[in-house]
Short mmCIF file of C-alpha atoms in Angstrom, two decimals:
data_model
loop_
_atom_site.label_atom_id
_atom_site.label_comp_id
_atom_site.label_asym_id
_atom_site.label_seq_id
_atom_site.Cartn_x
_atom_site.Cartn_y
_atom_site.Cartn_z
CA MET Y 291 3.03 27.84 -3.85
CA ILE Y 292 6.64 27.23 -1.94
CA THR Y 293 9.59 27.42 -4.17
CA ALA Y 294 13.22 25.89 -3.71
CA ARG Y 295 16.19 25.55 -5.82
CA ALA Y 296 17.14 22.46 -4.61
CA PHE Y 297 15.83 19.40 -1.96
CA VAL Y 298 18.92 17.57 -0.43
CA PHE Y 299 18.52 14.33 1.44
CA LYS Y 300 21.53 15.29 4.04
CA ASP Y 301 21.89 12.31 6.36
CA PHE Y 302 20.93 9.45 8.94
CA LYS Y 303 21.06 9.27 12.29
CA PHE Y 304 20.13 5.42 14.41
CA ASP Y 305 20.15 6.46 17.82
CA PRO Y 306 20.16 2.35 19.86
CA VAL Y 307 19.39 3.66 23.68
CA SER Y 308 15.52 5.12 22.23
CA ASN Y 309 15.38 2.35 18.96
CA SER Y 310 15.32 5.55 17.07
CA LEU Y 311 16.57 6.34 13.25
CA LYS Y 312 16.74 10.01 11.71
CA LEU Y 313 15.73 10.79 9.10
CA ASN Y 314 17.84 14.27 8.19
CA TYR Y 315 16.11 16.93 4.96
CA ALA Y 316 16.94 20.02 3.33
CA LEU Y 317 14.56 21.91 0.82
CA ASP Y 318 16.77 25.30 0.45
CA ASP Y 319 16.17 26.97 4.18
CA TYR Y 320 13.23 24.78 5.33
CA GLU Y 321 14.65 21.34 7.25
CA PHE Y 322 13.24 18.10 8.57
CA THR Y 323 13.73 15.45 10.25
CA GLU Y 324 11.67 11.76 9.77
CA THR Y 325 11.96 9.81 13.04
CA PHE Y 326 11.04 5.83 13.28
CA ILE Y 327 11.55 4.10 16.50
CA PHE Y 328 11.23 0.21 16.74
CA ASP Y 329 10.43 -1.84 18.72
CA ALA Y 330 12.00 -1.86 21.49
CA LYS Y 331 12.00 -5.87 21.07
CA LEU Y 332 14.66 -5.39 18.15
CA ASN Y 333 18.27 -5.69 18.27
CA ILE Y 334 19.30 -3.71 15.32
CA ASP Y 335 22.94 -4.14 14.45
CA THR Y 336 24.55 -0.93 12.22
CA SER Y 337 27.84 -3.17 12.70
CA SER Y 338 25.33 -4.73 9.71
CA GLN Y 339 26.40 -3.46 6.07
CA SER Y 340 23.19 -4.86 5.27
CA ILE Y 341 20.97 -2.81 8.11
CA ILE Y 342 22.35 1.05 7.34
CA SER Y 343 21.82 0.01 3.42
CA ALA Y 344 17.91 -0.79 4.34
CA PHE Y 345 18.91 2.67 6.88
CA LYS Y 346 19.65 4.34 2.70
CA VAL Y 347 16.84 3.16 1.26
CA LEU Y 348 14.94 3.47 3.47
CA HIS Y 349 15.76 7.57 3.26
CA LEU Y 350 15.78 8.29 -0.48
CA ILE Y 351 13.07 6.88 -0.77
CA ALA Y 352 10.96 8.14 2.47
CA GLY Y 353 12.21 12.02 1.54
CA VAL Y 354 8.89 12.68 -1.53
CA SER Y 355 6.81 13.71 1.93
CA TYR Y 356 9.38 16.02 1.91
CA LEU Y 357 10.33 16.42 -2.40
CA LYS Y 358 6.45 16.88 -2.76
CA ILE Y 359 6.14 20.58 -1.06
CA TYR Y 360 8.36 21.72 -4.35
CA PRO Y 361 8.97 19.05 -6.48
CA PHE Y 362 10.44 20.97 -9.66
CA ALA Y 363 13.46 21.45 -7.41
CA LYS Y 364 16.75 19.80 -8.17
CA ILE Y 365 18.11 17.18 -6.18
CA GLN Y 366 20.83 16.62 -3.72
CA TYR Y 367 22.25 14.21 -1.45
CA SER Y 368 24.81 15.70 1.71
CA ASP Y 369 26.74 12.71 2.51
CA TYR Y 370 26.31 9.35 -1.78
CA GLU Y 371 27.52 8.63 -4.83
CA LEU Y 372 24.27 6.74 -6.67
CA THR Y 373 24.97 3.43 -9.42
CA ASN Y 374 23.28 4.68 -12.19
CA THR Y 375 21.03 1.17 -11.25
CA GLN Y 376 20.31 2.59 -7.67
CA ALA Y 377 19.34 6.60 -9.76
CA ASP Y 378 17.61 5.16 -12.11
CA PHE Y 379 14.64 2.41 -9.02
CA TYR Y 380 14.18 5.78 -7.37
CA HIS Y 381 13.36 8.41 -10.09
CA LYS Y 382 11.25 5.35 -11.83
CA LEU Y 383 9.51 4.85 -7.62
CA TYR Y 384 9.19 8.79 -7.73
CA GLN Y 385 8.38 9.28 -10.86
CA ASN Y 386 5.09 6.87 -11.16
CA GLY Y 387 4.06 6.93 -6.88
CA LEU Y 388 3.55 10.83 -7.06
CA ALA Y 389 1.38 10.45 -10.91
CA GLU Y 390 -1.35 11.08 -9.11
CA PHE Y 391 -0.40 14.09 -6.88
CA ALA Y 392 1.23 15.39 -10.23
CA TYR Y 393 -2.35 15.25 -11.99
CA ARG Y 394 -4.15 16.50 -9.85
CA ASN Y 395 -2.06 19.80 -8.99
CA ASN Y 396 -1.94 20.00 -12.76
CA LEU Y 397 2.43 19.75 -12.67
CA ASP Y 398 4.58 18.06 -15.75
CA LEU Y 399 7.21 16.80 -13.74
CA THR Y 400 8.63 14.43 -16.46
CA GLU Y 401 11.94 16.67 -16.54
CA SER Y 402 11.46 17.06 -12.92
CA LEU Y 403 12.85 13.58 -9.85
CA VAL Y 404 16.48 13.40 -10.93
CA PHE Y 405 18.28 11.50 -9.12
CA PRO Y 406 21.67 12.48 -9.36
CA SER Y 407 24.05 9.51 -10.46
CA CYS Y 408 27.72 9.55 -11.18
CA SER Y 409 28.08 6.09 -13.78
CA ALA Y 410 32.21 6.21 -12.64
CA ASN Y 411 31.22 4.61 -9.15
CA GLN Y 412 29.36 1.64 -10.13
CA HIS Y 413 32.06 0.01 -8.65
CA SER Y 414 29.89 1.17 -4.85
CA GLU Y 415 27.39 -1.39 -5.48
CA PRO Y 416 27.15 -3.48 -2.04
CA ASP Y 417 29.64 -7.22 -2.61
CA SER Y 418 29.21 -9.74 -0.60
CA GLY Y 419 31.88 -8.98 2.16
CA ALA Y 420 31.76 -10.13 6.10
CA THR Y 421 28.55 -8.18 7.39
CA ARG Y 422 26.36 -9.53 4.87
CA ILE Y 423 23.06 -12.06 5.85
CA LYS Y 424 22.78 -14.89 5.54
CA ALA Y 425 21.10 -16.74 2.48
CA ILE Y 426 18.19 -18.71 3.24
CA ASN Y 427 18.06 -21.68 1.82
CA LYS Y 428 14.76 -22.42 1.77
CA GLU Y 429 14.51 -26.34 1.74
CA ALA Y 430 16.96 -26.42 5.10
CA THR Y 431 15.18 -23.76 7.01
CA SER Y 432 12.02 -23.00 8.06
CA ILE Y 433 9.73 -20.51 6.90
CA LYS Y 434 9.35 -17.05 9.06
CA PRO Y 435 7.33 -15.05 7.61
CA LEU Y 436 6.49 -10.87 8.84
CA VAL Y 437 3.65 -9.75 8.06
CA LEU Y 438 2.22 -6.71 7.42
CA ILE Y 439 -1.29 -5.67 8.84
CA GLY Y 440 -3.51 -2.56 8.24
CA GLY Y 441 -6.28 -3.09 10.10
CA GLY Y 442 -8.68 -4.58 6.59
CA LYS Y 443 -10.02 -7.74 4.89
CA ASP Y 444 -7.22 -8.20 2.06
CA SER Y 445 -4.40 -8.61 4.85
CA LEU Y 446 -6.42 -10.52 7.08
CA VAL Y 447 -6.70 -13.27 5.15
CA SER Y 448 -3.51 -13.88 4.94
CA VAL Y 449 -3.06 -14.42 8.74
CA GLU Y 450 -5.72 -16.31 8.83
CA ALA Y 451 -3.65 -18.76 6.01
CA ILE Y 452 -0.34 -18.42 7.36
CA LYS Y 453 -1.41 -18.58 10.66
CA ALA Y 454 -2.26 -22.17 9.64
CA ASN Y 455 0.19 -23.41 8.15
CA THR Y 456 3.31 -21.89 10.04
CA ASP Y 457 3.43 -20.97 13.97
CA LYS Y 458 7.19 -18.72 13.39
CA ALA Y 459 4.72 -15.97 11.40
CA CYS Y 460 4.76 -11.95 13.93
CA LEU Y 461 2.64 -9.24 12.54
CA PHE Y 462 3.96 -6.04 11.61
CA ALA Y 463 1.91 -2.33 11.83
CA LEU Y 464 3.54 1.26 11.20
CA ASN Y 465 1.77 4.08 13.39
CA PRO Y 466 -1.62 1.17 14.66
CA ALA Y 467 -4.32 3.22 15.17
CA LYS Y 468 -7.43 1.53 17.03
CA PRO Y 469 -8.87 -0.81 14.24
CA ILE Y 470 -5.37 -2.12 13.60
CA LEU Y 471 -4.11 -2.99 16.82
CA ASP Y 472 -8.06 -4.96 17.88
CA CYS Y 473 -6.79 -7.10 14.51
CA ILE Y 474 -3.73 -8.05 16.36
CA GLU Y 475 -4.90 -8.41 19.48
CA LYS Y 476 -7.55 -10.55 18.06
CA SER Y 477 -5.79 -12.88 15.48
CA SER Y 478 -3.25 -13.45 19.12
CA LEU Y 479 0.01 -13.30 17.17
CA SER Y 480 3.22 -11.27 18.15
CA SER Y 481 4.22 -7.82 16.38
CA LEU Y 482 6.68 -5.97 15.90
CA ILE Y 483 5.32 -2.25 16.06
CA VAL Y 484 7.10 1.10 14.63
CA LYS Y 485 5.92 4.24 15.56
CA ARG Y 486 6.60 7.38 12.33
CA GLN Y 487 6.99 10.71 12.87
CA LEU Y 488 6.71 12.93 10.21
CA ASP Y 489 7.97 16.52 10.65
CA PRO Y 490 5.33 18.65 11.77
CA LEU Y 491 6.56 21.69 9.63
CA LEU Y 492 4.88 19.60 6.99
CA PHE Y 493 1.85 20.01 8.14
CA GLU Y 494 2.96 23.96 8.65
CA LEU Y 495 4.01 24.40 4.80
CA ASN Y 496 0.30 22.63 3.88
CA GLU Y 497 -1.56 24.64 5.90
CA LYS Y 498 0.70 28.12 4.09
CA GLY Y 499 -0.68 26.30 0.79
CA ALA Y 500 2.25 23.94 -0.13
CA LEU Y 501 1.12 21.40 -2.66
CA ASN Y 502 0.35 18.01 -0.86
CA GLY Y 503 -1.01 14.86 -1.90
CA HIS Y 504 -0.96 11.19 -2.88
CA VAL Y 505 2.17 9.27 -2.48
CA PRO Y 506 3.27 5.53 -2.42
CA ILE Y 507 2.99 5.10 0.94
CA THR Y 508 3.61 1.40 0.58
CA ALA Y 509 6.66 2.17 -0.02
CA ILE Y 510 8.12 3.53 2.68
CA VAL Y 511 5.76 1.49 5.01
CA SER Y 512 7.66 -1.44 3.12
CA SER Y 513 11.18 -0.79 2.93
CA VAL Y 514 11.07 0.39 6.94
CA ALA Y 515 9.34 -3.31 7.14
CA TYR Y 516 12.42 -5.22 5.58
CA ILE Y 517 15.02 -3.21 8.40
CA CYS Y 518 13.01 -5.23 11.04
CA ALA Y 519 12.75 -8.55 8.28
CA ILE Y 520 16.41 -7.93 9.25
CA SER Y 521 16.83 -6.91 12.33
CA GLY Y 522 14.54 -10.40 13.31
CA GLY Y 523 15.92 -12.68 11.45
CA PHE Y 524 12.71 -12.81 9.63
CA THR Y 525 12.57 -14.41 6.51
CA ASP Y 526 9.94 -13.76 4.03
CA VAL Y 527 8.48 -9.77 4.24
CA ILE Y 528 4.42 -10.25 3.42
CA THR Y 529 2.62 -7.79 2.02
CA SER Y 530 -1.73 -8.56 1.22
CA ASN Y 531 -2.53 -6.44 -2.00
CA GLU Y 532 -4.95 -8.20 -4.58
CA SER Y 533 -4.45 -7.84 -8.49
CA SER Y 534 -6.57 -4.97 -8.91
CA ALA Y 535 -3.49 -3.09 -7.27
CA ASN Y 536 -2.03 -3.63 -10.85
CA GLU Y 537 -5.53 -1.21 -12.95
CA ALA Y 538 -4.63 2.16 -13.75
CA THR Y 539 -7.00 5.22 -11.88
CA VAL Y 540 -7.51 6.32 -15.21
CA VAL Y 541 -5.28 7.01 -18.56
CA ASN Y 542 -3.93 10.94 -19.17
CA ASN Y 543 -2.07 10.99 -22.06
CA GLY Y 544 -0.78 7.26 -22.90
CA GLN Y 545 0.54 7.62 -19.08
CA GLU Y 546 -0.95 5.76 -16.85
CA ILE Y 547 -1.80 7.30 -13.52
CA ASN Y 548 -1.96 4.12 -10.81
CA HIS Y 549 -3.04 5.31 -6.86
CA GLN Y 550 -1.97 2.07 -5.93
CA TYR Y 551 1.25 2.04 -7.30
CA SER Y 552 3.20 1.34 -4.51
CA LYS Y 553 1.26 -1.89 -4.29
CA SER Y 554 1.43 -2.74 -7.93
CA LEU Y 555 3.39 -6.22 -9.35
CA GLU Y 556 6.18 -3.11 -11.51
CA PHE Y 557 6.77 -1.97 -7.84
CA GLU Y 558 6.59 -5.40 -5.31
CA SER Y 559 8.69 -6.90 -8.27
CA ASP Y 560 11.36 -3.45 -8.64
CA PHE Y 561 11.54 -3.37 -4.43
CA SER Y 562 11.90 -6.54 -3.89
CA ASN Y 563 15.68 -7.12 -6.64
CA PHE Y 564 16.17 -3.83 -5.40
CA ILE Y 565 15.99 -3.98 -1.43
CA GLN Y 566 18.44 -7.73 -2.18
CA GLN Y 567 20.85 -6.48 -4.17
CA GLN Y 568 21.03 -2.97 -1.76
CA THR Y 569 21.02 -5.02 2.20
CA GLN Y 570 22.54 -8.24 0.04
CA THR Y 571 20.25 -10.09 1.80
CA GLN Y 572 17.86 -12.86 0.25
CA ILE Y 573 14.07 -11.79 1.89
CA ASN Y 574 11.56 -12.46 -0.05
CA TYR Y 575 8.96 -9.85 -0.24
CA PHE Y 576 5.69 -10.49 -2.12
CA SER Y 577 1.26 -9.94 -2.27
CA LEU Y 578 0.54 -13.72 -0.34
CA LEU Y 579 -2.92 -12.46 -2.31
CA ARG Y 580 -2.01 -10.99 -5.72
CA GLN Y 581 -3.07 -14.37 -7.23
CA PHE Y 582 -6.40 -13.58 -6.36
CA THR Y 583 -9.64 -11.35 -7.09
CA GLU Y 584 -11.37 -8.52 -4.41
CA MET Y 585 -14.15 -11.60 -5.24
CA GLN Y 586 -11.90 -13.70 -3.34
CA ILE Y 587 -10.46 -12.74 -0.64
CA VAL Y 588 -13.56 -11.43 0.81
CA ARG Y 589 -15.00 -15.13 -0.43
CA GLU Y 590 -12.15 -15.93 1.99
CA PHE Y 591 -12.66 -14.04 4.82
CA VAL Y 592 -16.42 -14.58 5.23
CA LYS Y 593 -15.52 -17.83 6.11
CA THR Y 594 -14.60 -16.94 9.83
CA ASP Y 595 -16.81 -14.00 11.99
CA GLU Y 596 -13.71 -13.93 13.47
CA TYR Y 597 -13.15 -10.52 12.77
CA ASP Y 598 -16.59 -8.97 11.75
CA SER Y 599 -16.19 -6.66 14.79
CA VAL Y 600 -13.04 -5.05 15.12
CA PHE Y 601 -12.04 -4.08 10.94
CA THR Y 602 -11.89 -2.03 8.80
CA SER Y 603 -10.87 -0.66 5.80
CA CYS Y 604 -13.13 2.97 6.01
CA ASN Y 605 -9.47 5.83 4.71
CA ARG Y 606 -11.21 7.79 8.05
CA ALA Y 607 -10.44 6.12 10.27
CA PHE Y 608 -6.84 6.13 9.88
CA ARG Y 609 -5.77 9.89 8.33
CA ILE Y 610 -2.65 11.00 9.49
CA PHE Y 611 -2.97 15.13 10.77
CA ARG Y 612 -6.91 15.05 10.74
CA GLU Y 613 -9.20 13.89 13.45
CA LYS Y 614 -10.25 9.82 13.15
CA SER Y 615 -12.79 9.24 12.72
CA LYS Y 616 -14.83 7.41 15.15
CA GLN Y 617 -16.91 5.64 13.00
CA ARG Y 618 -15.17 2.30 11.87
CA TRP Y 619 -17.44 2.69 8.66
CA CYS Y 620 -18.59 6.24 7.44
CA LEU Y 621 -20.24 4.60 4.47
CA GLU Y 622 -20.16 7.78 3.08
CA CYS Y 623 -16.50 7.17 0.27
CA PRO Y 624 -15.74 5.34 -2.20
CA LYS Y 625 -13.79 2.90 -0.44
CA CYS Y 626 -16.15 1.76 2.29
CA HIS Y 627 -18.60 1.52 -1.01
CA PHE Y 628 -16.24 -1.04 -3.33
CA VAL Y 629 -15.39 -2.59 0.63
CA HIS Y 630 -19.16 -3.59 1.21
CA LEU Y 631 -20.55 -3.80 -3.12
CA MET Y 632 -17.82 -7.19 -2.81
CA PHE Y 633 -19.26 -8.18 0.84
CA ALA Y 634 -22.79 -8.32 -0.30
CA VAL Y 635 -21.91 -10.81 -3.87
CA SER Y 636 -19.51 -12.58 -1.50
CA GLY Y 637 -22.91 -14.71 -0.61
CA ALA Y 638 -22.62 -14.18 2.98
CA ARG Y 639 -26.07 -12.68 4.84
CA PHE Y 640 -27.37 -9.88 4.70
CA GLU Y 641 -27.76 -9.47 8.08
CA ARG Y 642 -24.17 -10.29 8.97
CA LEU Y 643 -23.26 -7.24 6.46
CA GLU Y 644 -25.74 -4.91 8.41
CA ALA Y 645 -23.45 -5.56 11.55
CA ILE Y 646 -20.56 -5.43 10.52
CA PHE Y 647 -21.13 -2.19 8.38
CA SER Y 648 -24.67 -0.79 10.58
CA GLY Y 649 -26.48 -0.01 7.18
CA ASN Y 650 -26.54 -0.12 3.45
CA PRO Y 651 -24.67 2.18 0.75
CA LEU Y 652 -26.91 0.14 -2.05
CA THR Y 653 -30.14 1.94 -1.00
CA GLN Y 654 -29.50 5.48 -0.10
CA GLU Y 655 -29.13 7.63 -3.71
CA ASP Y 656 -26.92 10.03 -2.38
CA ASN Y 657 -24.21 7.65 -3.40
CA LEU Y 658 -24.53 7.29 -7.24
CA GLU Y 659 -22.28 9.00 -8.29
CA SER Y 660 -19.52 7.41 -5.87
CA TYR Y 661 -20.63 4.06 -7.51
CA ARG Y 662 -20.82 5.25 -10.89
CA GLN Y 663 -16.54 6.29 -10.32
CA LEU Y 664 -15.90 2.47 -8.88
CA VAL Y 665 -18.05 1.03 -12.12
CA GLY Y 666 -16.12 2.42 -15.01
CA LEU Y 667 -18.67 5.70 -16.17
CA THR Y 668 -16.31 8.06 -15.38
CA GLU Y 669 -13.22 9.59 -16.66
CA THR Y 670 -11.01 8.42 -12.73
CA LYS Y 671 -11.88 5.77 -10.90
CA PRO Y 672 -12.16 6.36 -7.30
CA TRP Y 673 -8.40 7.72 -5.60
CA GLU Y 674 -8.79 4.75 -3.05
CA CYS Y 675 -7.74 1.49 -3.07
CA VAL Y 676 -10.58 -0.15 -4.80
CA GLY Y 677 -11.22 -2.91 -7.25
CA GLU Y 678 -11.22 -3.61 -10.83
CA VAL Y 679 -14.33 -0.84 -12.30
CA LEU Y 680 -15.15 -5.11 -14.59
CA GLU Y 681 -14.66 -6.41 -11.17
CA SER Y 682 -17.19 -3.54 -9.70
CA ALA Y 683 -19.46 -3.73 -12.09
CA THR Y 684 -20.50 -7.47 -13.12
CA ALA Y 685 -21.32 -7.31 -8.47
CA ILE Y 686 -23.66 -5.03 -9.27
CA TYR Y 687 -24.82 -7.48 -11.95
CA ALA Y 688 -24.86 -10.30 -9.93
CA LEU Y 689 -27.08 -7.76 -7.45
CA SER Y 690 -29.08 -7.17 -10.55
CA LEU Y 691 -30.44 -11.45 -10.44
CA LYS Y 692 -31.03 -12.08 -7.08
CA PRO Y 693 -34.49 -11.21 -5.94
CA GLU Y 694 -33.39 -9.46 -1.80
CA SER Y 695 -30.53 -6.97 -4.44
CA ALA Y 696 -32.33 -6.31 -6.88
CA ASN Y 697 -34.03 -4.02 -5.59
CA PHE Y 698 -31.96 -1.39 -4.39
CA ILE Y 699 -32.17 2.15 -5.16
CA LEU Y 700 -28.27 1.74 -6.52
CA VAL Y 701 -28.85 -1.28 -8.83
CA VAL Y 702 -32.05 0.02 -10.00
CA LYS Y 703 -29.92 3.31 -11.35
CA LEU Y 704 -26.62 1.38 -12.27
CA MET Y 705 -27.80 -1.40 -14.45
CA PRO Y 706 -28.75 0.34 -17.40
CA GLU Y 707 -25.62 2.29 -17.49
CA ILE Y 708 -23.33 -0.49 -16.63
CA LEU Y 709 -25.66 -2.10 -19.70
CA LYS Y 710 -24.52 0.81 -22.50
CA ARG Y 711 -20.60 -0.07 -21.87
CA PHE Y 712 -21.09 -3.82 -21.21
CA SER Y 713 -22.64 -6.59 -22.55
CA ILE Y 714 -24.78 -9.08 -21.00
CA SER Y 715 -22.15 -12.14 -22.21
CA GLU Y 716 -19.12 -10.12 -21.41
CA LEU Y 717 -20.52 -9.23 -17.85
CA GLU Y 718 -20.75 -12.93 -17.06
CA SER Y 719 -18.14 -13.91 -18.17
CA ALA Y 720 -16.66 -11.91 -16.03
CA TYR Y 721 -18.26 -13.03 -13.22
CA ASN Y 722 -17.58 -16.94 -13.91
CA GLN Y 723 -14.03 -15.79 -14.05
CA MET Y 724 -13.33 -13.68 -10.88
CA SER Y 725 -12.59 -17.26 -9.23
CA ASP Y 726 -9.85 -17.94 -10.93
CA LEU Y 727 -5.89 -17.24 -9.87
CA ARG Y 728 -3.51 -14.72 -11.58
CA SER Y 729 -0.98 -16.04 -13.68
CA GLN Y 730 0.95 -13.09 -13.21
CA HIS Y 731 2.37 -12.68 -9.59
CA ASN Y 732 5.90 -13.37 -7.15
CA ILE Y 733 4.53 -15.91 -4.46
CA PRO Y 734 6.97 -18.39 -2.98
CA GLN Y 735 7.00 -21.96 -3.71
CA GLN Y 736 5.72 -22.56 -0.82
CA TYR Y 737 3.89 -20.11 0.23
CA LEU Y 738 1.53 -21.16 -3.46
CA GLY Y 739 -0.57 -24.65 -1.93
CA TYR Y 740 -2.16 -21.53 1.47
CA PHE Y 741 -5.61 -21.24 -0.47
CA ASN Y 742 -6.29 -24.80 -0.75
CA ASP Y 743 -9.50 -24.80 -0.98
#
């Protein structure tokens, strides 16, 4: 393990010629620079205090990738004085966003990740000066949404719904791999692309045994998107995180540890309030799919086959450091297994599923342990962005009732175990409720009718 006394948020520098932002950090003698190269179509006005404040938010959030090398280091700043509100926001994000990292590395970070604050400087919160972006009157101004696209089913459902309601939407992607670029092309919408370059030293230290693990990546992506939204005059930053993102992956000693914390409603609400306050803007940040279960999303997706040949949710296609998969679906990972399961109960014909996935993982006995995790028969859910345990269990139950799928080897093997944990009445009730909209969300009124059917 690499150790250090202090982690320093040094400074950030924007170069208008290359449209690039460099974020600088130090972990004792190790120095890191992370670079974001913004789309040339964006005119980023650094005379705007809103932009400078958004840069600062990104600087403080993106540092999580480097602090995790030794998360016990004392946090320091070269040129910041944080208020209590600011320090509390970053502390909560790092604690929850690194909870999986800590659990899987057997670390106790309860007394760590403390962002120093100066209560005497509470007046340093941004005020409504001349550089403030004007508040957007949604009654008088047409919407202009910036939609995050990730190449999977969720964001594509949002894209199609938004396309049907406005011609002013633009897509946003950070370091898009080929599946994302293919989906952007299929959508026929304009896009903003930002390139992110992690410091190579990070990978070198990881290869030498530095602590490594999951970070709240959606918080970083959302911060970059918000900068683009300010610069591009967008009214909304829209994600596609479903209700299941709120469910903990595991509960350890009373603490909920959620692989999808930065996709959760809790983070969405915290980030939306915080980024608006810090930048003095009124750009909405929300998930259009927050009311939906995974089953509902797939049922929306299968209404068109436009993206069947290009989309993927398999993480192996989006690797950063290791070689990316040449296949869109590996059919070996829990993410592939879960997505295929949702499609299997969507009403789509199995011939279509075969064309999309090039196989049926429910017929491969080697996948049994992965599905046991998905349906809640193990201590933890998979450390992936997958749906709720009960949703997966009800999907297997539904497949067991259909002649065309009842004899799939994994359906046969899983059902006796599932019925030991859930009663048939529980499964039937849950399945019927999968079409109900969840009540908790942050969707603005003008977007609530996008899925009326």
